[in-house]
Amino acid sequence: MSKKKRNITQKMIRFFKSRNGKLITGTFIFWLVLYPLNKFGILNNYWMHVINVSLIYIILTVSLNLINGFTGQFSIGHMGFAAVGAYTSSTITTILFKFPSHGFVPYLIFIGSMILGGIVAALVGFLIGLPTLRLRGDYLAIVTLAFGEIIRVTFNAIKFVGGPRGIPGIPNFSNFTLVTIVTLISVIIMRNVIYSSIGRAFLSIREDEVASELVGVHTTYYKVMGFTIGAFFAGVGGALLAHLIQYINPLQFGFMATIYVLIMVYIGGIGSISGSIVAAVGITFLSEGLRFMLNRIDAFTPFRVGPEWRMVIFSVLLVATMLYKTNGLMGDKEFSVLIPEEEDENAKHGA
Amino acid sequence: MQNTVLKIDHVTHYFGGLRAVHDFHMELPEGVIWGLIGPNGAGKTTIFNLITGVYIPTEGKIYLRQKKTNGDFYLEDITKYKPHTIVAKGIARTFQNLRVFPNLTVLDNIRIAGHFRVRYGLYDSIVRNAKFRSEEKKIKEEAMSLLKMFNLHSRAYTLAKALPYGELRRLEIARALATHPTLLLLDEPAAGMNPKETMELLEMIRWIKKEFNLTIFLIEHHMKFVMNICERIKVMDFGETIAEGTPEEVSNNPRVIEAYLGRKQHA
Ligand SMILES: Nc1ncnc2c1ncn2[C@@H]1O[C@H](COP(=O)(O)OP(=O)(O)OP(=O)(O)O)[C@@H](O)[C@H]1O
Ligand SMILES: [Mg+2]
């Protein structure tokens, strides 16, 4: 009896000492600090919203990094997959069922619709990736660019999902707790894929596709797999975003939206999950700060600068990062909590 | 032939209008070291690219010996197979211009090779179950022991791009062996090496042939090297096979002397 108890205690200690334990505990503490701050009104809902957005952008950025950074492809239609996820899940929660955003069953159905959104996005990704990724070179960029536009036009044309007006009144399922959990799980899953023979296949394709094929990697298979996994998580991110903003329309997921995520990937560092996390959070907050600042400049100075100027600033920031640190802020380094223990000696030891 | 490992059956290859290889024929017996020589642009690397599926020959076929379940051998037509399939069937190669994965560690360069033997999938890597852990352990141990054989184990966690040239060459050979080949193709393995390194390489090739039970087919410009190690040599010029035989026969062949020496003096 007491021996069993001791075993459990030992197991728990081992868990808390492990990287995954630290990652999960750290996230829990993050939640534990912010949640009450918001509940007691110290942290207002506006900032809570920004935090949620930044967490969702972590999913979007890491998943695009999986395609562009780790597998070395060049997709520029990532938000198209987010649109697929957003529309799939919102159709279920808003148009088909009209759920309130509380209660156990509606939440369960929302989570189901989010996963379904990911699956549909992945399916679309697979169908686009299979013919395109067989070819070497820049076809993917062209096709994904076109895909992003096609998605926009398609949702514009479908009356059932609101056409150009989009879907208003989406229930607010994406609360802080849920977003934190989904982000954590998404990052862990993508991390686990990256640190496996599958991830090594991705990396070898990025490094030298011909050599990779000639040491036995079925490069087309793995390129499609990486692309499909990336599309899945873009779909999940899109579903979360829809239920946070509570309103979606086709324009939100256009080319500029993808550029925004691309900037996060490249500023953070291609091939670095940590970099994507830092950049997603940093740029989301910077974006909010800039919106505020630009509004002030617009109101109190003769300069007419709208929030769209943020994109210019981010582009300058990207160029500056590239000049100063070619491989982005983190290069391909990782925070050590994000590296599985068994890979320890392999670690590209990070900050 | 019962013990033919690789049969290249009258292969011709065009790049657009350029005939890079014309009517190349060869039956490579098991356990030999054969060489392929010829001046620059003769079509040697193209032959390797045809064998490994990088290009599909315009004409002709390529066969590789495979084992049936009952232990008998047969020649399988691999002409149109994808490179990764051909690797899985037992052909490994190195490249004329080194092609290691520069930003990956030495260990990962090895672990990627022979990827097709890994017996866990996406689900296993996500949940990190016992199957995943034991396979990963096995892959790593195997890679480390291979690195040890090539005296690279102390470099396991170094990025490949940080290695000196000689070690890179060894890494590339080790990576090829990690795919468990029966036939090894070496494209100018001695390129860029000094005489001492070249002699060491000779020893190493003899040793790996024995240790890994290989058949070896190699391209080399370095005449002494080829004469020293190859049992038989094929000579190409402008895509044609101009001579074939033992090192002595080839080196006394007037066409070879002309192709090599004649051109060299002009160049
Ligand atoms: N992908 C390609 N497209 C067009 N032409 C090619 C291609 N690859 C090779 N060639 C041409 O085919 C001919 C044979 O080239 P190959 O690389 O096989 O020569 P090689 O005998 O290996 O020469 P070297 O000793 O310089 O390595 C050359 O004229 C080369 O320019
Ligand atoms: Mg060559």
XYZ file of C-alpha atoms and ligand atoms in Angstrom:
650
model
C 0.000 0.000 0.000
C 2.564 2.572 1.131
C 4.978 1.213 -1.456
C 2.439 1.954 -4.128
C 2.026 5.444 -2.765
C 5.765 6.005 -2.857
C 5.839 4.824 -6.436
C 3.250 7.368 -7.406
C 5.149 10.114 -5.603
C 8.331 9.148 -7.373
C 6.548 9.164 -10.664
C 5.202 12.618 -9.986
C 8.603 13.948 -9.019
C 10.066 12.493 -12.168
C 7.309 14.118 -14.205
C 7.897 17.560 -12.720
C 11.606 17.254 -13.348
C 11.131 16.224 -16.951
C 11.047 18.689 -19.835
C 7.436 17.910 -20.633
C 6.598 18.296 -16.968
C 8.222 21.701 -16.907
C 6.491 22.717 -20.106
C 3.089 21.691 -18.813
C 3.650 23.114 -15.331
C 4.958 26.334 -16.827
C 1.884 26.685 -18.984
C -0.303 25.939 -16.001
C 1.402 28.653 -13.951
C 0.990 31.055 -16.873
C -2.713 30.265 -16.818
C -2.897 30.405 -13.020
C -1.466 33.924 -12.958
C -3.450 35.434 -15.802
C -6.813 33.830 -15.227
C -7.523 35.397 -11.792
C -5.973 38.705 -12.889
C -8.645 38.855 -15.534
C -11.393 37.556 -13.236
C -10.698 40.293 -10.689
C -10.583 42.940 -13.360
C -6.899 43.803 -13.074
C -6.284 42.565 -16.592
C -9.102 43.871 -18.741
C -10.893 41.877 -21.395
C -9.195 43.745 -24.175
C -5.740 42.552 -23.132
C -7.097 39.091 -22.468
C -8.324 39.113 -26.036
C -4.888 40.109 -27.307
C -3.307 37.312 -25.283
C -5.727 34.809 -26.800
C -4.988 36.071 -30.289
C -1.268 35.742 -29.677
C -1.706 32.159 -28.472
C -3.690 31.255 -31.580
C -1.012 32.847 -33.730
C 1.490 30.516 -32.077
C -0.426 27.601 -33.613
C -0.610 29.304 -37.001
C 3.053 30.259 -37.013
C 4.465 26.944 -35.797
C 2.346 25.076 -38.341
C 3.554 27.275 -41.192
C 7.090 26.874 -39.911
C 6.631 23.123 -40.150
C 6.053 23.537 -43.891
C 8.341 26.429 -44.774
C 11.002 26.180 -42.113
C 11.388 22.515 -41.311
C 10.463 20.922 -44.621
C 11.904 23.735 -46.715
C 8.856 24.286 -48.902
C 7.331 27.661 -49.621
C 3.624 27.910 -48.923
C 1.961 31.307 -49.087
C -1.626 30.240 -48.664
C -1.583 29.255 -45.024
C -4.521 31.409 -43.959
C -6.574 29.720 -46.671
C -6.426 26.591 -44.515
C -7.299 28.657 -41.472
C -10.334 29.878 -43.423
C -11.380 26.298 -44.134
C -11.132 25.467 -40.427
C -12.907 28.640 -39.386
C -15.796 28.203 -41.806
C -16.190 24.490 -41.107
C -16.414 24.926 -37.359
C -18.490 28.106 -37.457
C -20.960 26.532 -39.824
C -21.517 23.817 -37.250
C -21.641 25.960 -34.131
C -23.415 28.997 -35.566
C -25.412 28.123 -38.635
C -26.428 24.534 -37.982
C -26.893 24.530 -34.212
C -26.891 28.084 -32.912
C -25.186 27.135 -29.675
C -24.735 29.273 -26.605
C -21.105 29.392 -25.532
C -21.583 27.621 -22.236
C -22.557 24.201 -21.081
C -20.724 20.937 -21.404
C -22.346 19.544 -24.534
C -21.988 22.711 -26.659
C -18.321 22.853 -25.668
C -17.809 19.261 -26.629
C -19.448 19.903 -29.982
C -17.329 23.002 -30.474
C -14.166 20.999 -29.812
C -15.422 18.387 -32.248
C -16.098 21.056 -34.865
C -12.631 22.488 -34.325
C -11.023 19.099 -34.911
C -13.259 18.596 -37.922
C -12.144 22.008 -39.175
C -8.582 20.772 -38.898
C -9.405 17.560 -40.705
C -11.171 19.301 -43.575
C -8.265 21.751 -43.882
C -5.845 18.820 -43.867
C -7.860 17.086 -46.564
C -7.796 20.186 -48.733
C -4.067 20.493 -48.020
C -3.525 16.908 -49.063
C -5.429 17.392 -52.310
C -3.414 20.493 -53.144
C -0.116 19.103 -51.935
C -0.177 15.760 -53.693
C -0.009 17.008 -57.287
C 2.020 20.110 -56.462
C 4.690 18.725 -54.184
C 5.692 16.045 -56.657
C 7.258 18.823 -58.648
C 10.407 20.433 -57.460
C 10.784 24.180 -57.256
C 8.407 27.033 -56.714
C 5.163 25.494 -57.860
C 3.900 25.287 -54.311
C 4.162 29.050 -53.866
C 2.152 29.709 -57.006
C -0.466 27.088 -56.263
C -0.934 28.066 -52.614
C -1.215 31.715 -53.606
C -3.951 30.795 -56.060
C -5.543 28.545 -53.451
C -5.802 31.424 -50.980
C -7.630 33.473 -53.571
C -9.876 30.612 -54.642
C -10.897 30.042 -51.033
C -11.776 33.700 -50.663
C -13.816 33.766 -53.850
C -15.520 30.492 -52.961
C -16.681 31.613 -49.524
C -17.714 34.893 -51.096
C -19.966 33.017 -53.451
C -21.584 30.585 -51.007
C -24.805 32.126 -49.671
C -25.153 29.475 -46.992
C -22.076 30.808 -45.176
C -23.050 34.436 -45.631
C -21.283 35.288 -48.880
C -19.211 38.472 -48.607
C -20.912 39.362 -45.312
C -19.470 36.263 -43.696
C -20.766 34.678 -40.508
C -21.597 37.062 -37.660
C -22.600 36.105 -34.143
C -20.268 33.163 -33.682
C -20.433 32.021 -30.046
C -17.444 32.878 -27.931
C -16.095 29.395 -27.272
C -12.420 30.333 -27.449
C -11.874 31.389 -23.881
C -8.447 31.731 -22.300
C -8.447 28.282 -20.719
C -9.394 26.453 -23.884
C -7.063 28.441 -26.110
C -4.158 27.792 -23.740
C -4.813 24.060 -23.679
C -5.249 23.721 -27.439
C -2.121 25.771 -28.110
C -0.077 23.677 -25.713
C -1.290 20.408 -27.199
C -0.747 21.621 -30.773
C 2.802 22.721 -30.038
C 3.611 19.448 -28.275
C 2.234 17.369 -31.140
C 4.148 19.308 -33.779
C 7.255 19.206 -31.617
C 6.959 15.431 -31.255
C 6.616 14.993 -34.988
C 9.646 17.177 -35.616
C 11.769 15.175 -33.179
C 11.201 11.793 -34.808
C 12.371 10.013 -37.918
C 9.538 11.797 -39.718
C 10.896 15.177 -38.660
C 14.383 14.138 -39.685
C 12.995 13.265 -43.103
C 11.461 16.770 -43.281
C 14.781 18.354 -42.390
C 16.729 16.299 -44.893
C 14.371 17.469 -47.642
C 15.022 21.055 -46.631
C 18.760 20.456 -46.628
C 19.073 18.671 -49.964
C 16.100 17.086 -51.607
C 18.080 15.023 -54.114
C 20.458 13.658 -51.501
C 17.527 12.946 -49.226
C 15.822 10.850 -51.885
C 19.124 9.089 -52.532
C 19.548 7.970 -48.958
C 16.103 6.425 -49.106
C 13.631 9.128 -48.080
C 10.396 9.069 -50.040
C 10.549 12.825 -50.427
C 7.139 13.353 -52.067
C 5.435 11.379 -49.319
C 7.058 13.392 -46.549
C 6.552 16.736 -48.244
C 2.852 15.980 -48.565
C 2.758 14.761 -44.975
C 4.402 17.917 -43.623
C 2.117 20.081 -45.693
C -0.981 18.192 -44.550
C -0.034 18.380 -40.878
C 0.627 22.114 -41.278
C -2.774 22.556 -42.932
C -4.461 20.619 -40.130
C -3.150 22.940 -37.441
C -3.892 25.997 -39.554
C -7.479 24.724 -39.660
C -7.541 24.288 -35.886
C -6.084 27.777 -35.435
C -8.683 29.199 -37.807
C -11.513 27.548 -35.870
C -10.202 28.962 -32.597
C -9.788 32.406 -34.113
C -13.350 32.398 -35.452
C -14.743 31.604 -32.018
C -12.629 34.311 -30.454
C -13.351 37.155 -32.860
C -16.932 35.875 -33.180
C -17.195 37.086 -36.719
C -15.590 35.839 -39.891
C -15.668 36.968 -43.481
C -13.699 35.922 -46.566
C -11.444 38.981 -46.511
C -9.919 38.129 -43.150
C -8.099 35.163 -44.622
C -6.615 36.789 -47.686
C -3.046 37.047 -48.827
C -2.142 39.844 -46.386
C -3.185 37.648 -43.482
C -0.820 34.939 -44.679
C 1.965 37.475 -45.097
C 1.460 38.410 -41.474
C 2.079 34.793 -40.408
C 4.973 34.464 -42.831
C 6.621 37.493 -41.258
C 6.267 35.842 -37.860
C 7.874 32.648 -39.158
C 10.840 34.395 -40.732
C 11.427 36.888 -37.937
C 11.234 34.088 -35.362
C 13.546 31.807 -37.274
C 12.957 29.144 -39.876
C 13.223 25.779 -38.254
C 12.677 27.012 -34.703
C 9.490 26.343 -32.758
C 10.715 28.679 -30.023
C 11.295 31.418 -32.571
C 7.763 31.049 -33.881
C 6.362 31.288 -30.372
C 8.386 34.385 -29.518
C 7.544 36.066 -32.825
C 3.838 35.205 -32.720
C 3.438 36.698 -29.248
C 5.813 39.605 -29.838
C 4.328 40.688 -33.126
C 0.733 40.331 -31.959
C 1.448 42.655 -29.056
C 3.511 44.984 -31.198
C 0.669 45.087 -33.663
C -1.766 46.193 -30.969
C 0.687 48.763 -29.662
C 1.228 50.120 -33.145
C -2.477 50.348 -33.807
C -2.779 52.563 -30.772
C 0.234 54.643 -31.738
C -0.763 55.073 -35.360
C -4.221 56.190 -34.280
C -2.635 58.840 -32.086
C -0.349 59.998 -34.874
C -3.281 60.116 -37.227
C -5.387 62.123 -34.807
C -2.832 64.566 -33.439
C -0.372 65.139 -36.274
C -0.768 66.143 -39.891
C 0.252 62.635 -40.973
C -2.564 60.422 -42.186
C -1.573 56.925 -41.080
C -4.121 54.183 -40.710
C -3.561 50.799 -39.075
C -2.636 49.373 -42.490
C 0.733 51.059 -42.013
C 1.563 48.328 -39.564
C 2.283 46.010 -42.448
C 4.896 48.447 -43.719
C 6.502 48.550 -40.314
C 6.532 44.763 -40.058
C 8.100 44.480 -43.473
C 10.839 46.874 -42.438
C 11.258 44.866 -39.265
C 11.576 41.688 -41.309
C 14.223 43.199 -43.553
C 16.092 44.511 -40.521
C 15.983 41.071 -38.894
C 17.232 39.446 -42.067
C 20.121 41.888 -42.298
C 21.073 41.598 -38.670
C 20.284 37.922 -38.134
C 19.867 36.105 -41.408
C 18.171 33.106 -39.860
C 15.731 35.018 -37.711
C 15.805 35.817 -34.014
C 16.298 32.244 -32.874
C 18.055 30.800 -35.930
C 17.204 27.132 -35.624
C 17.817 27.095 -31.871
C 15.235 25.945 -29.380
C 14.464 26.672 -25.762
C 15.552 23.550 -23.974
C 12.067 22.806 -22.556
C 10.921 22.317 -26.120
C 13.531 19.672 -26.866
C 12.594 16.128 -25.842
C 14.995 14.693 -23.288
C 16.076 11.810 -25.456
C 17.389 14.319 -27.985
C 19.372 16.117 -25.353
C 22.878 15.679 -26.629
C 21.594 16.471 -30.054
C 20.297 19.747 -28.808
C 21.133 22.818 -30.691
C 21.342 24.379 -27.266
C 19.302 27.471 -27.144
C 18.744 30.451 -24.974
C 24.853 -14.949 -65.098
C 24.031 -16.391 -61.691
C 26.091 -13.960 -59.660
C 25.364 -10.746 -61.506
C 24.394 -8.053 -59.021
C 23.709 -5.280 -61.476
C 22.993 -5.530 -65.157
C 22.994 -2.427 -67.307
C 21.462 -3.519 -70.561
C 22.478 -1.397 -73.533
C 21.532 1.900 -71.990
C 21.439 5.140 -73.943
C 20.612 8.514 -72.485
C 19.935 11.865 -74.081
C 19.784 15.285 -72.462
C 17.700 17.056 -75.062
C 19.848 16.736 -78.153
C 22.987 15.738 -76.271
C 23.741 12.042 -76.166
C 25.427 11.714 -72.787
C 25.559 7.911 -72.772
C 25.435 5.575 -75.737
C 24.798 1.848 -75.614
C 26.378 1.245 -72.244
C 26.397 -2.398 -71.293
C 27.717 -4.041 -68.155
C 27.121 -7.026 -65.922
C 28.621 -6.464 -62.529
C 29.404 -9.677 -60.634
C 28.975 -9.978 -56.909
C 31.852 -9.004 -54.645
C 34.024 -7.154 -57.146
C 35.440 -3.661 -57.267
C 35.112 -2.286 -60.752
C 36.035 1.134 -62.006
C 34.662 3.614 -64.507
C 37.035 6.187 -65.947
C 37.010 8.737 -68.713
C 37.698 12.404 -69.383
C 35.487 15.215 -68.129
C 31.985 15.106 -69.514
C 32.362 11.500 -70.684
C 29.055 10.492 -69.092
C 30.293 8.709 -65.973
C 28.145 10.508 -63.427
C 25.204 10.153 -65.785
C 25.637 6.368 -65.568
C 25.378 6.609 -61.767
C 22.342 8.830 -62.060
C 20.705 6.297 -64.345
C 21.462 3.403 -62.007
C 20.070 5.252 -58.998
C 16.909 6.426 -60.728
C 17.729 10.128 -60.859
C 17.175 9.871 -64.610
C 15.267 7.260 -66.560
C 17.307 6.090 -69.556
C 16.067 7.021 -73.006
C 16.743 3.454 -74.117
C 17.766 0.235 -72.428
C 17.102 -1.334 -69.066
C 18.738 -1.717 -65.692
C 18.381 -4.805 -63.506
C 19.287 -5.409 -59.896
C 19.651 -8.776 -58.231
C 17.043 -9.479 -55.572
C 16.457 -12.417 -53.317
C 13.235 -14.378 -53.507
C 11.611 -15.627 -50.330
C 12.880 -19.133 -51.083
C 16.448 -17.850 -51.243
C 16.843 -17.894 -55.015
C 18.076 -14.827 -56.810
C 16.487 -13.064 -59.723
C 17.118 -9.877 -61.658
C 14.503 -7.204 -61.089
C 13.914 -4.470 -63.637
C 14.575 -1.246 -61.701
C 14.751 1.047 -64.719
C 11.759 3.162 -63.815
C 11.901 3.000 -60.049
C 12.144 6.128 -57.929
C 15.536 6.719 -56.285
C 14.276 6.012 -52.749
C 12.903 2.639 -53.886
C 16.206 1.751 -55.490
C 18.018 2.664 -52.275
C 15.686 0.392 -50.342
C 16.487 -2.387 -52.807
C 20.172 -2.144 -51.978
C 22.031 0.469 -54.011
C 23.763 3.301 -52.177
C 25.964 6.021 -53.575
C 28.124 8.995 -52.812
C 28.335 12.172 -54.842
C 31.051 13.801 -56.857
C 30.423 17.074 -55.060
C 29.775 16.173 -51.445
C 26.111 16.221 -50.570
C 25.859 15.744 -46.834
C 23.105 17.610 -44.977
C 25.104 20.647 -43.850
C 22.909 22.044 -41.064
C 22.210 18.714 -39.429
C 24.402 16.932 -36.949
C 26.684 14.124 -38.035
C 24.448 11.717 -36.121
C 21.309 12.942 -37.870
C 22.998 12.609 -41.249
C 23.364 8.924 -40.470
C 19.972 8.466 -38.799
C 18.166 9.798 -41.868
C 19.777 7.204 -44.100
C 17.926 3.932 -44.073
C 14.875 5.816 -42.975
C 12.676 3.269 -44.754
C 13.623 0.640 -42.193
C 12.046 2.600 -39.340
C 9.092 0.681 -38.019
C 7.049 3.346 -36.284
C 4.637 5.845 -37.749
C 3.130 9.255 -37.172
C 0.939 8.118 -34.299
C 3.836 6.487 -32.456
C 5.971 9.592 -32.721
C 3.178 11.813 -31.419
C 2.382 9.701 -28.360
C 5.993 8.558 -27.853
C 5.061 5.036 -26.901
C 7.339 2.116 -26.103
C 7.553 1.142 -29.759
C 8.784 4.623 -30.649
C 11.331 4.683 -27.859
C 12.797 1.275 -28.551
C 13.043 1.918 -32.303
C 14.686 5.291 -31.714
C 17.135 3.676 -29.349
C 17.986 1.053 -31.923
C 18.410 3.613 -34.710
C 20.703 5.685 -32.557
C 22.819 2.767 -31.413
C 23.225 1.547 -34.943
C 24.175 5.027 -36.134
C 26.671 5.455 -33.326
C 28.361 2.149 -33.996
C 28.668 3.049 -37.658
C 30.168 6.407 -36.703
C 32.619 4.620 -34.469
C 33.767 2.440 -37.353
C 34.531 5.565 -39.310
C 36.117 7.263 -36.359
C 33.505 9.986 -36.405
C 31.766 9.216 -33.110
C 33.420 12.076 -31.296
C 31.807 14.334 -33.906
C 28.307 12.905 -33.534
C 26.794 16.147 -32.291
C 28.726 18.488 -34.535
C 26.933 20.075 -37.455
C 28.102 18.442 -40.652
C 29.090 21.764 -42.176
C 31.679 22.221 -39.453
C 33.644 19.096 -40.422
C 36.919 19.241 -42.319
C 36.890 17.902 -45.869
C 38.363 14.485 -45.154
C 35.788 13.773 -42.454
C 32.980 14.927 -44.722
C 34.066 12.369 -47.297
C 34.011 9.663 -44.642
C 30.643 10.843 -43.372
C 29.181 10.574 -46.838
C 30.424 7.012 -47.200
C 29.147 6.133 -43.727
C 25.764 7.623 -44.601
C 25.614 5.510 -47.745
C 26.386 2.398 -45.705
C 23.667 3.246 -43.212
C 21.139 2.318 -45.892
C 22.444 -1.287 -45.752
C 23.393 -1.550 -49.415
C 24.571 -4.580 -51.337
C 26.015 -2.404 -54.077
C 27.951 0.779 -53.388
C 28.595 3.418 -56.040
C 31.377 5.895 -55.340
C 31.630 8.975 -57.543
C 35.218 10.242 -57.450
C 35.848 9.390 -53.784
C 39.452 10.596 -53.911
C 38.636 13.997 -55.372
C 40.390 16.756 -53.483
C 42.484 14.405 -51.362
C 46.248 14.531 -50.926
C 48.330 11.401 -51.663
C 48.353 10.291 -48.049
C 44.592 10.631 -47.691
C 44.161 8.841 -51.002
C 46.152 5.866 -49.750
C 44.080 5.773 -46.574
C 40.945 5.857 -48.676
C 42.184 2.865 -50.670
C 42.566 0.911 -47.469
C 39.180 2.019 -46.264
C 37.387 0.965 -49.427
C 38.977 -2.477 -49.268
C 37.999 -2.714 -45.660
C 34.363 -1.678 -46.047
C 33.965 -4.016 -48.982
C 34.937 -6.914 -46.724
C 33.230 -5.660 -43.578
C 29.889 -4.910 -45.237
C 30.083 -7.616 -47.864
C 29.705 -5.205 -50.764
C 30.053 -4.994 -54.473
C 31.643 -1.689 -55.437
C 31.533 0.305 -58.641
C 33.508 3.531 -58.612
C 34.327 6.511 -60.766
C 37.734 8.052 -60.381
C 40.011 10.366 -62.294
C 42.994 9.456 -60.210
C 44.661 6.802 -62.400
C 46.953 5.296 -59.812
C 44.034 4.888 -57.505
C 41.928 3.068 -60.076
C 44.800 0.884 -61.231
C 45.498 -0.039 -57.663
C 42.046 -1.010 -56.484
C 39.894 -2.036 -59.438
C 39.805 -5.545 -60.809
C 38.270 -4.373 -64.039
C 37.876 -0.978 -65.613
C 35.517 0.521 -68.131
C 36.599 3.560 -70.069
C 34.149 6.091 -71.497
C 34.578 9.031 -73.788
C 31.782 11.188 -75.175
C 29.211 8.712 -73.920
C 30.793 5.756 -75.684
C 32.501 2.814 -74.028
C 35.927 2.935 -75.653
C 37.689 0.210 -73.708
C 37.228 -2.353 -71.035
C 39.483 -4.795 -69.233
C 41.995 -5.270 -66.454
C 44.034 -2.251 -65.369
C 46.999 -3.421 -67.481
C 44.911 -3.983 -70.565
C 43.234 -0.627 -70.255
C 46.361 1.356 -69.553
C 48.021 -0.087 -72.658
C 45.019 0.528 -74.868
C 45.896 3.148 -77.485
C 42.372 4.620 -77.556
C 42.481 5.195 -73.825
C 45.891 6.787 -74.003
C 44.641 9.015 -76.766
C 41.427 9.984 -74.993
C 43.226 10.758 -71.792
C 46.650 12.032 -72.692
C 45.704 13.558 -75.993
C 42.976 15.689 -74.493
C 44.908 16.580 -71.389
C 47.683 18.156 -73.390
C 45.248 20.310 -75.288
C 43.440 21.435 -72.200
N 21.030 17.308 -66.161
C 21.734 17.503 -67.300
N 21.200 18.219 -68.305
C 21.868 18.411 -69.438
N 23.093 17.926 -69.691
C 23.696 17.201 -68.736
C 23.041 16.959 -67.482
N 23.868 16.211 -66.718
C 24.979 16.014 -67.449
N 24.886 16.591 -68.662
C 25.877 16.539 -69.743
O 26.118 15.187 -70.043
C 27.494 14.958 -70.292
C 28.030 13.912 -69.358
O 28.055 14.455 -68.059
P 28.549 13.651 -66.793
O 28.298 14.482 -65.602
O 27.965 12.309 -66.812
O 30.106 13.553 -67.068
P 31.246 12.903 -66.178
O 31.869 11.833 -66.991
O 30.750 12.547 -64.844
O 32.280 14.115 -66.097
P 33.184 14.609 -64.871
O 34.426 13.806 -64.930
O 33.439 16.029 -65.201
O 32.413 14.418 -63.640
C 28.190 16.304 -70.169
O 28.323 16.851 -71.448
C 27.216 17.114 -69.330
O 27.321 18.475 -69.642
Mg 31.055 13.190 -62.936
